[in-house]
Amino acid sequence: EETIHCVRQLCEDPDRRELGLDTLSELALYREACRTSALSILLEFSTCEEDETRKIAVKRIADSLFQIRAMSSSISLHAEERVNQAVEKSKERALQARKAKEEEKNKSADGDDDDDDDDDEAMKMKLEEEKKREEAAAAALKLYDSALDLIFALCTKRVDLVEFLHTSFAQATLELRKRFHLRVPELVRKLGVDSDELLTFIKDRPIPEGGVDLMYHIIHELAQIAITPKLVQAVASLHKRTKETQ
């Protein structure tokens, strides 16, 4: 435990975090006695909001640990849980936005009949509220990014997880869906247009209602690389199943 604590401190130091994360990865791989603790901390950093630390942790997990049967289940479960949390956060924010809009509408209606309304004070309050909304939006985007990087990296190693992406995308709000779309080009580039698993997914797997746009984006990015006979066949099969013309 003392060793793990020291390694965690390395990870939290910007100048030594790569050494710390590499050490955690090595401990998870080769020291069974501390594998659970090392993996738990590495997973924590893989979905943290510090971009560079998260990037390194995600790479170590996806490239080295995810292929190990003893750890793959824990890794995918953690990634899925974080995405589910992001989906719930996006729904919460959408609900808050609707309530705020309704309150603003009611305030405007009340203000029409108030001759003593202080315009300067009202403007000050409006600016403060706008600043709070901007800060909350920035915080939400950081949370979304911290949740999505790991699952997208895992999808490049296990294509069946793309189905989970579509299910999550279907439940997410527009704000979160945009963060999914930002990651599609890199996902497709890493899998490649010749990925039989991805083409089989397009051809055969059911798409949840609301998840179609993500599938269209994946197909578009594949076509940008090359329109192969296998891709045409997969898209034709998808069209036959869904009757979608887009």
PDB file of C-alpha atoms in Angstrom:
ATOM      1  CA  GLU A   1       0.000   0.000   0.000  1.00  0.00           C
ATOM      2  CA  GLU A   2       2.875   2.373   0.753  1.00  0.00           C
ATOM      3  CA  THR A   3       4.375   1.638  -2.667  1.00  0.00           C
ATOM      4  CA  ILE A   4       1.047   2.302  -4.389  1.00  0.00           C
ATOM      5  CA  HIS A   5       0.682   5.569  -2.483  1.00  0.00           C
ATOM      6  CA  CYS A   6       4.133   6.717  -3.610  1.00  0.00           C
ATOM      7  CA  VAL A   7       3.363   5.803  -7.217  1.00  0.00           C
ATOM      8  CA  ARG A   8       0.095   7.750  -7.072  1.00  0.00           C
ATOM      9  CA  GLN A   9       2.040  10.808  -5.974  1.00  0.00           C
ATOM     10  CA  LEU A  10       4.285  10.414  -9.001  1.00  0.00           C
ATOM     11  CA  CYS A  11       1.205  10.347 -11.258  1.00  0.00           C
ATOM     12  CA  GLU A  12      -0.055  13.581  -9.728  1.00  0.00           C
ATOM     13  CA  ASP A  13       3.246  15.358 -10.477  1.00  0.00           C
ATOM     14  CA  PRO A  14       3.209  16.769 -14.057  1.00  0.00           C
ATOM     15  CA  ASP A  15       6.971  16.273 -14.353  1.00  0.00           C
ATOM     16  CA  ARG A  16       6.874  12.608 -13.280  1.00  0.00           C
ATOM     17  CA  ARG A  17       3.373  11.427 -14.189  1.00  0.00           C
ATOM     18  CA  GLU A  18       4.507   9.328 -17.153  1.00  0.00           C
ATOM     19  CA  LEU A  19       6.910   7.440 -14.899  1.00  0.00           C
ATOM     20  CA  GLY A  20       4.147   6.952 -12.342  1.00  0.00           C
ATOM     21  CA  LEU A  21       1.594   5.711 -14.891  1.00  0.00           C
ATOM     22  CA  ASP A  22       4.153   3.386 -16.469  1.00  0.00           C
ATOM     23  CA  THR A  23       4.926   1.991 -13.014  1.00  0.00           C
ATOM     24  CA  LEU A  24       1.233   1.378 -12.313  1.00  0.00           C
ATOM     25  CA  SER A  25       0.938  -0.435 -15.631  1.00  0.00           C
ATOM     26  CA  GLU A  26       3.962  -2.622 -14.820  1.00  0.00           C
ATOM     27  CA  LEU A  27       2.619  -3.418 -11.359  1.00  0.00           C
ATOM     28  CA  ALA A  28      -0.770  -4.401 -12.798  1.00  0.00           C
ATOM     29  CA  LEU A  29       0.930  -6.623 -15.375  1.00  0.00           C
ATOM     30  CA  TYR A  30       3.575  -8.344 -13.291  1.00  0.00           C
ATOM     31  CA  ARG A  31       2.741  -7.998  -9.589  1.00  0.00           C
ATOM     32  CA  GLU A  32      -0.427  -9.969  -8.943  1.00  0.00           C
ATOM     33  CA  ALA A  33      -0.428  -9.029  -5.255  1.00  0.00           C
ATOM     34  CA  CYS A  34      -1.012  -5.357  -6.056  1.00  0.00           C
ATOM     35  CA  ARG A  35      -2.736  -5.751  -9.445  1.00  0.00           C
ATOM     36  CA  THR A  36      -6.180  -4.718  -8.204  1.00  0.00           C
ATOM     37  CA  SER A  37      -4.925  -1.551  -6.490  1.00  0.00           C
ATOM     38  CA  ALA A  38      -2.664  -0.557  -9.370  1.00  0.00           C
ATOM     39  CA  LEU A  39      -5.385  -1.097 -11.971  1.00  0.00           C
ATOM     40  CA  SER A  40      -7.944   0.793  -9.893  1.00  0.00           C
ATOM     41  CA  ILE A  41      -5.707   3.873  -9.688  1.00  0.00           C
ATOM     42  CA  LEU A  42      -4.766   3.655 -13.359  1.00  0.00           C
ATOM     43  CA  LEU A  43      -8.454   3.493 -14.300  1.00  0.00           C
ATOM     44  CA  GLU A  44      -9.095   6.513 -12.106  1.00  0.00           C
ATOM     45  CA  PHE A  45      -6.468   8.496 -14.019  1.00  0.00           C
ATOM     46  CA  SER A  46      -7.784   7.204 -17.372  1.00  0.00           C
ATOM     47  CA  THR A  47     -11.050   9.046 -16.766  1.00  0.00           C
ATOM     48  CA  CYS A  48      -9.704  12.075 -14.903  1.00  0.00           C
ATOM     49  CA  GLU A  49     -10.210  15.617 -16.197  1.00  0.00           C
ATOM     50  CA  GLU A  50      -6.491  16.428 -16.617  1.00  0.00           C
ATOM     51  CA  ASP A  51      -5.989  15.927 -20.336  1.00  0.00           C
ATOM     52  CA  GLU A  52      -2.344  14.845 -20.537  1.00  0.00           C
ATOM     53  CA  THR A  53      -2.562  12.455 -17.578  1.00  0.00           C
ATOM     54  CA  ARG A  54      -5.734  10.907 -18.996  1.00  0.00           C
ATOM     55  CA  LYS A  55      -4.184  10.522 -22.448  1.00  0.00           C
ATOM     56  CA  ILE A  56      -1.197   8.576 -21.092  1.00  0.00           C
ATOM     57  CA  ALA A  57      -3.324   6.388 -18.808  1.00  0.00           C
ATOM     58  CA  VAL A  58      -5.779   5.550 -21.592  1.00  0.00           C
ATOM     59  CA  LYS A  59      -2.935   4.516 -23.898  1.00  0.00           C
ATOM     60  CA  ARG A  60      -1.336   2.267 -21.271  1.00  0.00           C
ATOM     61  CA  ILE A  61      -4.638   0.558 -20.530  1.00  0.00           C
ATOM     62  CA  ALA A  62      -5.748   0.102 -24.143  1.00  0.00           C
ATOM     63  CA  ASP A  63      -2.353  -0.980 -25.476  1.00  0.00           C
ATOM     64  CA  SER A  64      -1.088  -3.155 -22.630  1.00  0.00           C
ATOM     65  CA  LEU A  65      -3.703  -4.163 -20.068  1.00  0.00           C
ATOM     66  CA  PHE A  66      -6.992  -4.570 -21.904  1.00  0.00           C
ATOM     67  CA  GLN A  67      -5.787  -7.689 -23.698  1.00  0.00           C
ATOM     68  CA  ILE A  68      -5.137  -9.441 -20.356  1.00  0.00           C
ATOM     69  CA  ARG A  69      -8.174 -11.571 -19.518  1.00  0.00           C
ATOM     70  CA  ALA A  70      -7.792 -11.018 -15.773  1.00  0.00           C
ATOM     71  CA  MET A  71      -8.246  -7.263 -16.245  1.00  0.00           C
ATOM     72  CA  SER A  72     -10.347  -6.785 -19.398  1.00  0.00           C
ATOM     73  CA  SER A  73     -13.712  -7.142 -17.660  1.00  0.00           C
ATOM     74  CA  SER A  74     -12.886  -4.601 -14.935  1.00  0.00           C
ATOM     75  CA  ILE A  75     -11.561  -2.164 -17.533  1.00  0.00           C
ATOM     76  CA  SER A  76     -14.597  -2.322 -19.823  1.00  0.00           C
ATOM     77  CA  LEU A  77     -16.977  -2.113 -16.848  1.00  0.00           C
ATOM     78  CA  HIS A  78     -15.262   1.038 -15.563  1.00  0.00           C
ATOM     79  CA  ALA A  79     -15.348   2.623 -19.030  1.00  0.00           C
ATOM     80  CA  GLU A  80     -19.048   1.841 -19.475  1.00  0.00           C
ATOM     81  CA  GLU A  81     -19.945   3.159 -16.024  1.00  0.00           C
ATOM     82  CA  ARG A  82     -18.218   6.464 -16.740  1.00  0.00           C
ATOM     83  CA  VAL A  83     -20.066   6.830 -20.050  1.00  0.00           C
ATOM     84  CA  ASN A  84     -23.364   6.085 -18.303  1.00  0.00           C
ATOM     85  CA  GLN A  85     -22.570   8.824 -15.774  1.00  0.00           C
ATOM     86  CA  ALA A  86     -21.900  11.254 -18.618  1.00  0.00           C
ATOM     87  CA  VAL A  87     -25.224  10.355 -20.234  1.00  0.00           C
ATOM     88  CA  GLU A  88     -27.065  11.005 -16.971  1.00  0.00           C
ATOM     89  CA  LYS A  89     -25.214  14.302 -16.549  1.00  0.00           C
ATOM     90  CA  SER A  90     -26.231  15.388 -20.054  1.00  0.00           C
ATOM     91  CA  LYS A  91     -29.883  14.614 -19.259  1.00  0.00           C
ATOM     92  CA  GLU A  92     -29.631  16.543 -16.000  1.00  0.00           C
ATOM     93  CA  ARG A  93     -28.194  19.556 -17.805  1.00  0.00           C
ATOM     94  CA  ALA A  94     -30.923  19.431 -20.445  1.00  0.00           C
ATOM     95  CA  LEU A  95     -33.564  19.416 -17.721  1.00  0.00           C
ATOM     96  CA  GLN A  96     -31.903  22.330 -15.931  1.00  0.00           C
ATOM     97  CA  ALA A  97     -31.760  24.277 -19.206  1.00  0.00           C
ATOM     98  CA  ARG A  98     -35.474  23.771 -19.794  1.00  0.00           C
ATOM     99  CA  LYS A  99     -36.292  24.917 -16.247  1.00  0.00           C
ATOM    100  CA  ALA A 100     -34.040  27.975 -16.584  1.00  0.00           C
ATOM    101  CA  LYS A 101     -35.675  28.899 -19.869  1.00  0.00           C
ATOM    102  CA  GLU A 102     -39.116  28.622 -18.303  1.00  0.00           C
ATOM    103  CA  GLU A 103     -38.056  30.744 -15.312  1.00  0.00           C
ATOM    104  CA  GLU A 104     -36.611  33.382 -17.634  1.00  0.00           C
ATOM    105  CA  LYS A 105     -39.857  33.433 -19.558  1.00  0.00           C
ATOM    106  CA  ASN A 106     -41.835  33.911 -16.342  1.00  0.00           C
ATOM    107  CA  LYS A 107     -39.512  36.680 -15.147  1.00  0.00           C
ATOM    108  CA  SER A 108     -39.925  38.514 -18.448  1.00  0.00           C
ATOM    109  CA  ALA A 109     -43.694  38.287 -18.143  1.00  0.00           C
ATOM    110  CA  ASP A 110     -43.610  39.601 -14.565  1.00  0.00           C
ATOM    111  CA  GLY A 111     -41.255  42.438 -15.538  1.00  0.00           C
ATOM    112  CA  ASP A 112     -43.712  43.813 -18.066  1.00  0.00           C
ATOM    113  CA  ASP A 113     -45.996  44.913 -15.243  1.00  0.00           C
ATOM    114  CA  ASP A 114     -43.272  46.206 -12.898  1.00  0.00           C
ATOM    115  CA  ASP A 115     -42.656  49.915 -13.440  1.00  0.00           C
ATOM    116  CA  ASP A 116     -39.966  50.009 -10.708  1.00  0.00           C
ATOM    117  CA  ASP A 117     -37.798  47.345 -12.264  1.00  0.00           C
ATOM    118  CA  ASP A 118     -34.121  48.230 -11.948  1.00  0.00           C
ATOM    119  CA  ASP A 119     -32.695  47.669 -15.428  1.00  0.00           C
ATOM    120  CA  ASP A 120     -29.056  47.895 -14.295  1.00  0.00           C
ATOM    121  CA  GLU A 121     -29.529  45.359 -11.519  1.00  0.00           C
ATOM    122  CA  ALA A 122     -31.429  43.063 -13.830  1.00  0.00           C
ATOM    123  CA  MET A 123     -28.652  43.264 -16.416  1.00  0.00           C
ATOM    124  CA  LYS A 124     -26.012  42.522 -13.763  1.00  0.00           C
ATOM    125  CA  MET A 125     -27.900  39.466 -12.584  1.00  0.00           C
ATOM    126  CA  LYS A 126     -28.350  38.313 -16.181  1.00  0.00           C
ATOM    127  CA  LEU A 127     -24.613  38.587 -16.858  1.00  0.00           C
ATOM    128  CA  GLU A 128     -23.797  36.667 -13.674  1.00  0.00           C
ATOM    129  CA  GLU A 129     -26.211  33.922 -14.628  1.00  0.00           C
ATOM    130  CA  GLU A 130     -24.724  33.761 -18.119  1.00  0.00           C
ATOM    131  CA  LYS A 131     -21.235  33.418 -16.639  1.00  0.00           C
ATOM    132  CA  LYS A 132     -22.407  30.578 -14.398  1.00  0.00           C
ATOM    133  CA  ARG A 133     -23.962  28.811 -17.395  1.00  0.00           C
ATOM    134  CA  GLU A 134     -20.731  29.133 -19.370  1.00  0.00           C
ATOM    135  CA  GLU A 135     -18.696  27.744 -16.473  1.00  0.00           C
ATOM    136  CA  ALA A 136     -21.130  24.865 -16.031  1.00  0.00           C
ATOM    137  CA  ALA A 137     -21.001  24.112 -19.762  1.00  0.00           C
ATOM    138  CA  ALA A 138     -17.181  24.058 -19.725  1.00  0.00           C
ATOM    139  CA  ALA A 139     -17.191  21.739 -16.710  1.00  0.00           C
ATOM    140  CA  ALA A 140     -19.683  19.433 -18.419  1.00  0.00           C
ATOM    141  CA  LEU A 141     -17.538  19.216 -21.563  1.00  0.00           C
ATOM    142  CA  LYS A 142     -14.505  18.248 -19.476  1.00  0.00           C
ATOM    143  CA  LEU A 143     -16.581  15.562 -17.789  1.00  0.00           C
ATOM    144  CA  TYR A 144     -17.814  14.236 -21.141  1.00  0.00           C
ATOM    145  CA  ASP A 145     -14.298  14.120 -22.590  1.00  0.00           C
ATOM    146  CA  SER A 146     -12.933  12.376 -19.507  1.00  0.00           C
ATOM    147  CA  ALA A 147     -15.662   9.743 -19.840  1.00  0.00           C
ATOM    148  CA  LEU A 148     -15.401   9.092 -23.586  1.00  0.00           C
ATOM    149  CA  ASP A 149     -11.673   8.809 -24.283  1.00  0.00           C
ATOM    150  CA  LEU A 150     -11.261   5.403 -22.625  1.00  0.00           C
ATOM    151  CA  ILE A 151     -14.294   3.696 -24.187  1.00  0.00           C
ATOM    152  CA  PHE A 152     -13.346   4.884 -27.684  1.00  0.00           C
ATOM    153  CA  ALA A 153      -9.795   3.606 -27.189  1.00  0.00           C
ATOM    154  CA  LEU A 154     -11.154   0.227 -26.073  1.00  0.00           C
ATOM    155  CA  CYS A 155     -13.370   0.054 -29.162  1.00  0.00           C
ATOM    156  CA  THR A 156     -10.243   0.006 -31.322  1.00  0.00           C
ATOM    157  CA  LYS A 157      -9.238  -3.198 -29.534  1.00  0.00           C
ATOM    158  CA  ARG A 158     -12.674  -4.815 -29.199  1.00  0.00           C
ATOM    159  CA  VAL A 159     -15.110  -3.781 -31.900  1.00  0.00           C
ATOM    160  CA  ASP A 160     -18.129  -5.317 -30.152  1.00  0.00           C
ATOM    161  CA  LEU A 161     -18.001  -2.332 -27.763  1.00  0.00           C
ATOM    162  CA  VAL A 162     -19.134  -0.142 -30.674  1.00  0.00           C
ATOM    163  CA  GLU A 163     -22.608  -1.492 -29.966  1.00  0.00           C
ATOM    164  CA  PHE A 164     -22.403   0.008 -26.465  1.00  0.00           C
ATOM    165  CA  LEU A 165     -21.409   3.327 -28.062  1.00  0.00           C
ATOM    166  CA  HIS A 166     -24.570   3.313 -30.157  1.00  0.00           C
ATOM    167  CA  THR A 167     -26.760   2.492 -27.161  1.00  0.00           C
ATOM    168  CA  SER A 168     -25.203   5.309 -25.127  1.00  0.00           C
ATOM    169  CA  PHE A 169     -25.376   7.749 -28.034  1.00  0.00           C
ATOM    170  CA  ALA A 170     -29.085   7.027 -28.423  1.00  0.00           C
ATOM    171  CA  GLN A 171     -29.698   7.981 -24.781  1.00  0.00           C
ATOM    172  CA  ALA A 172     -27.485  11.077 -24.764  1.00  0.00           C
ATOM    173  CA  THR A 173     -28.506  14.677 -25.352  1.00  0.00           C
ATOM    174  CA  LEU A 174     -27.278  16.706 -28.329  1.00  0.00           C
ATOM    175  CA  GLU A 175     -24.578  18.345 -26.202  1.00  0.00           C
ATOM    176  CA  LEU A 176     -22.987  14.965 -25.411  1.00  0.00           C
ATOM    177  CA  ARG A 177     -23.614  13.496 -28.874  1.00  0.00           C
ATOM    178  CA  LYS A 178     -21.345  16.167 -30.334  1.00  0.00           C
ATOM    179  CA  ARG A 179     -18.480  14.804 -28.211  1.00  0.00           C
ATOM    180  CA  PHE A 180     -19.144  11.307 -29.603  1.00  0.00           C
ATOM    181  CA  HIS A 181     -18.978  12.630 -33.160  1.00  0.00           C
ATOM    182  CA  LEU A 182     -15.642  14.352 -32.514  1.00  0.00           C
ATOM    183  CA  ARG A 183     -14.054  10.955 -31.807  1.00  0.00           C
ATOM    184  CA  VAL A 184     -15.462   9.006 -34.746  1.00  0.00           C
ATOM    185  CA  PRO A 185     -12.800   9.943 -37.355  1.00  0.00           C
ATOM    186  CA  GLU A 186      -9.941   8.681 -35.185  1.00  0.00           C
ATOM    187  CA  LEU A 187     -11.864   5.522 -34.267  1.00  0.00           C
ATOM    188  CA  VAL A 188     -12.466   4.694 -37.923  1.00  0.00           C
ATOM    189  CA  ARG A 189      -8.902   5.553 -38.892  1.00  0.00           C
ATOM    190  CA  LYS A 190      -7.519   3.163 -36.270  1.00  0.00           C
ATOM    191  CA  LEU A 191      -9.907   0.337 -37.150  1.00  0.00           C
ATOM    192  CA  GLY A 192      -9.468   0.813 -40.898  1.00  0.00           C
ATOM    193  CA  VAL A 193     -11.799   0.306 -43.829  1.00  0.00           C
ATOM    194  CA  ASP A 194     -10.858  -3.394 -43.966  1.00  0.00           C
ATOM    195  CA  SER A 195     -11.985  -4.153 -40.418  1.00  0.00           C
ATOM    196  CA  ASP A 196     -14.149  -7.246 -40.895  1.00  0.00           C
ATOM    197  CA  GLU A 197     -15.545  -6.873 -37.370  1.00  0.00           C
ATOM    198  CA  LEU A 198     -16.711  -3.313 -37.986  1.00  0.00           C
ATOM    199  CA  LEU A 199     -18.195  -4.166 -41.387  1.00  0.00           C
ATOM    200  CA  THR A 200     -20.002  -7.150 -39.864  1.00  0.00           C
ATOM    201  CA  PHE A 201     -21.366  -4.854 -37.176  1.00  0.00           C
ATOM    202  CA  ILE A 202     -22.725  -2.477 -39.831  1.00  0.00           C
ATOM    203  CA  LYS A 203     -24.140  -5.358 -41.809  1.00  0.00           C
ATOM    204  CA  ASP A 204     -25.784  -7.422 -39.081  1.00  0.00           C
ATOM    205  CA  ARG A 205     -26.131  -5.710 -35.708  1.00  0.00           C
ATOM    206  CA  PRO A 206     -29.371  -3.957 -34.702  1.00  0.00           C
ATOM    207  CA  ILE A 207     -29.121  -0.213 -34.184  1.00  0.00           C
ATOM    208  CA  PRO A 208     -31.001   1.260 -31.209  1.00  0.00           C
ATOM    209  CA  GLU A 209     -33.548   3.952 -31.986  1.00  0.00           C
ATOM    210  CA  GLY A 210     -31.698   7.255 -31.805  1.00  0.00           C
ATOM    211  CA  GLY A 211     -28.322   5.691 -32.596  1.00  0.00           C
ATOM    212  CA  VAL A 212     -28.589   5.851 -36.376  1.00  0.00           C
ATOM    213  CA  ASP A 213     -26.722   9.170 -36.768  1.00  0.00           C
ATOM    214  CA  LEU A 214     -23.627   7.680 -35.153  1.00  0.00           C
ATOM    215  CA  MET A 215     -23.738   4.754 -37.574  1.00  0.00           C
ATOM    216  CA  TYR A 216     -24.092   7.139 -40.524  1.00  0.00           C
ATOM    217  CA  HIS A 217     -21.041   9.059 -39.336  1.00  0.00           C
ATOM    218  CA  ILE A 218     -18.980   5.858 -39.067  1.00  0.00           C
ATOM    219  CA  ILE A 219     -20.030   4.853 -42.595  1.00  0.00           C
ATOM    220  CA  HIS A 220     -19.203   8.331 -43.919  1.00  0.00           C
ATOM    221  CA  GLU A 221     -15.705   8.213 -42.411  1.00  0.00           C
ATOM    222  CA  LEU A 222     -15.128   4.725 -43.842  1.00  0.00           C
ATOM    223  CA  ALA A 223     -16.190   5.961 -47.278  1.00  0.00           C
ATOM    224  CA  GLN A 224     -13.792   8.904 -46.966  1.00  0.00           C
ATOM    225  CA  ILE A 225     -10.948   6.374 -46.751  1.00  0.00           C
ATOM    226  CA  ALA A 226     -12.140   4.069 -49.541  1.00  0.00           C
ATOM    227  CA  ILE A 227     -15.441   2.770 -50.935  1.00  0.00           C
ATOM    228  CA  THR A 228     -14.664  -0.933 -51.000  1.00  0.00           C
ATOM    229  CA  PRO A 229     -16.951  -3.769 -52.215  1.00  0.00           C
ATOM    230  CA  LYS A 230     -17.231  -5.007 -48.615  1.00  0.00           C
ATOM    231  CA  LEU A 231     -18.345  -1.583 -47.410  1.00  0.00           C
ATOM    232  CA  VAL A 232     -20.926  -1.324 -50.191  1.00  0.00           C
ATOM    233  CA  GLN A 233     -22.231  -4.772 -49.292  1.00  0.00           C
ATOM    234  CA  ALA A 234     -22.456  -3.877 -45.593  1.00  0.00           C
ATOM    235  CA  VAL A 235     -24.296  -0.608 -46.280  1.00  0.00           C
ATOM    236  CA  ALA A 236     -26.685  -2.357 -48.700  1.00  0.00           C
ATOM    237  CA  SER A 237     -27.485  -4.875 -45.984  1.00  0.00           C
ATOM    238  CA  LEU A 238     -28.033  -2.066 -43.467  1.00  0.00           C
ATOM    239  CA  HIS A 239     -30.393  -0.314 -45.868  1.00  0.00           C
ATOM    240  CA  LYS A 240     -32.311  -3.527 -46.431  1.00  0.00           C
ATOM    241  CA  ARG A 241     -32.730  -4.015 -42.675  1.00  0.00           C
ATOM    242  CA  THR A 242     -33.611  -0.441 -41.744  1.00  0.00           C
ATOM    243  CA  LYS A 243     -35.174   0.922 -44.952  1.00  0.00           C
ATOM    244  CA  GLU A 244     -33.266   4.135 -44.242  1.00  0.00           C
ATOM    245  CA  THR A 245     -32.229   6.030 -47.370  1.00  0.00           C
ATOM    246  CA  GLN A 246     -29.911   8.642 -45.876  1.00  0.00           C
TER     247      GLN A 246
END
